[in-house]
CSV table of C-alpha atoms in Angstrom, one decimal:
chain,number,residue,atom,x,y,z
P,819,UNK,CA,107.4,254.7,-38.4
P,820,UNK,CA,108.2,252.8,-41.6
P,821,UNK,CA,106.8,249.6,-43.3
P,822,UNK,CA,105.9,246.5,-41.1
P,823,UNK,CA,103.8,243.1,-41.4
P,824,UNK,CA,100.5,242.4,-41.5
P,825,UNK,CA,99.3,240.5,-38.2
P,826,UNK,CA,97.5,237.0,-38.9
P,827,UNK,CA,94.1,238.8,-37.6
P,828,UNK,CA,94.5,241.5,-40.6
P,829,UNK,CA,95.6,239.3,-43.0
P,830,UNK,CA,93.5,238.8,-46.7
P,831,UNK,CA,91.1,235.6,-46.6
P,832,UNK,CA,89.2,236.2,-49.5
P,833,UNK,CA,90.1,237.3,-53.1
P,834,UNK,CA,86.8,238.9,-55.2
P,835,UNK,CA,86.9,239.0,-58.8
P,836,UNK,CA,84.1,240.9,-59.7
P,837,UNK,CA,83.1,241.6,-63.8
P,838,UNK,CA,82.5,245.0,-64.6
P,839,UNK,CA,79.1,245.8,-66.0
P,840,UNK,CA,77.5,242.4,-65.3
P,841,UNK,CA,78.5,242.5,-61.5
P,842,UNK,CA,79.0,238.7,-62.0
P,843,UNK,CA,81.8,237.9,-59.0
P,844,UNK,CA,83.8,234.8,-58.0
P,845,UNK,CA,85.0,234.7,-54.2
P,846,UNK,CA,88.2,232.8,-53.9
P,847,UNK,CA,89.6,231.4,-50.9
P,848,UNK,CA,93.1,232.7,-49.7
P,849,UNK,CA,96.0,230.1,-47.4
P,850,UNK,CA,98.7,231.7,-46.2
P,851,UNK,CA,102.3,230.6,-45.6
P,852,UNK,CA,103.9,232.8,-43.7
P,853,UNK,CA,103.6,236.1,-45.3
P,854,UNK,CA,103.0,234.4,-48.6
P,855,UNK,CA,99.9,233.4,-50.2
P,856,UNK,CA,98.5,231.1,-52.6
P,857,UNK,CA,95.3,229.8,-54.2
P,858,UNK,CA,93.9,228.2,-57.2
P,859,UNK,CA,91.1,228.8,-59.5
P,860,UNK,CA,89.9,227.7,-62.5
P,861,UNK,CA,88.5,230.5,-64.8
P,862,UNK,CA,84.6,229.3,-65.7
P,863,UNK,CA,83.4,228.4,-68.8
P,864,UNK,CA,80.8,231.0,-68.1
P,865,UNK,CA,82.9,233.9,-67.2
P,866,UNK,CA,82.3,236.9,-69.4
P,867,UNK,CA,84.7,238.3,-71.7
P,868,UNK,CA,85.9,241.7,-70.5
P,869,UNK,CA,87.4,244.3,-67.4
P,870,UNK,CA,87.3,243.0,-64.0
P,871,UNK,CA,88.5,244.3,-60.6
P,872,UNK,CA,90.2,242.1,-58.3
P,873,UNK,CA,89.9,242.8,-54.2
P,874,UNK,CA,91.9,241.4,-51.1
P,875,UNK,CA,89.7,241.2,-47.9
P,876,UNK,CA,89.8,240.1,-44.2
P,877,UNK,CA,86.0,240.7,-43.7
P,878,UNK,CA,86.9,243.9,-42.3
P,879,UNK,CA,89.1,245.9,-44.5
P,880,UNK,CA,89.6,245.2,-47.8
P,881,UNK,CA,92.5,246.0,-50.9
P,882,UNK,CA,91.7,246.8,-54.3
P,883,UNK,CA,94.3,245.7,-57.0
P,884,UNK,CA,92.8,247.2,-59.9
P,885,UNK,CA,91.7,246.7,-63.3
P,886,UNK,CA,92.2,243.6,-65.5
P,887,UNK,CA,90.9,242.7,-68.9
């Protein structure tokens, strides 16, 4: 019956950044504000050059955003 909220429970806690074709991955810690979330990260020195996926999970469920290079 239309769009709604997330509750708290379902909400993302982790981001994963994962590099495609070395499966190297980063797992970022989400805080939210509301319905509005922020973090920081700084990109590694050692991060490979290339595509990588990014994915929203709650430990139970998870999102995946797609490709970035």
């Amino acid at each position: 019956s239309g769009l709604s909220y997330l509750l708290e429970t379902e909400l993302p806690n982790t981001i994963r950044i994962l590099h495609q074709g070395s499966e190297q991955e980063y797992k970022i810690p989400i805080k939210w504000k509301g319905h509005f979330a922020e973090t920081n990260w700084k990109i590694p020195k050692d991060a490979k050059l290339g595509v990588y996926s990014i994915e929203l999970s709650n430990g139970k469920s998870s999102f995946y955003s797609g490709e970035f290079n």
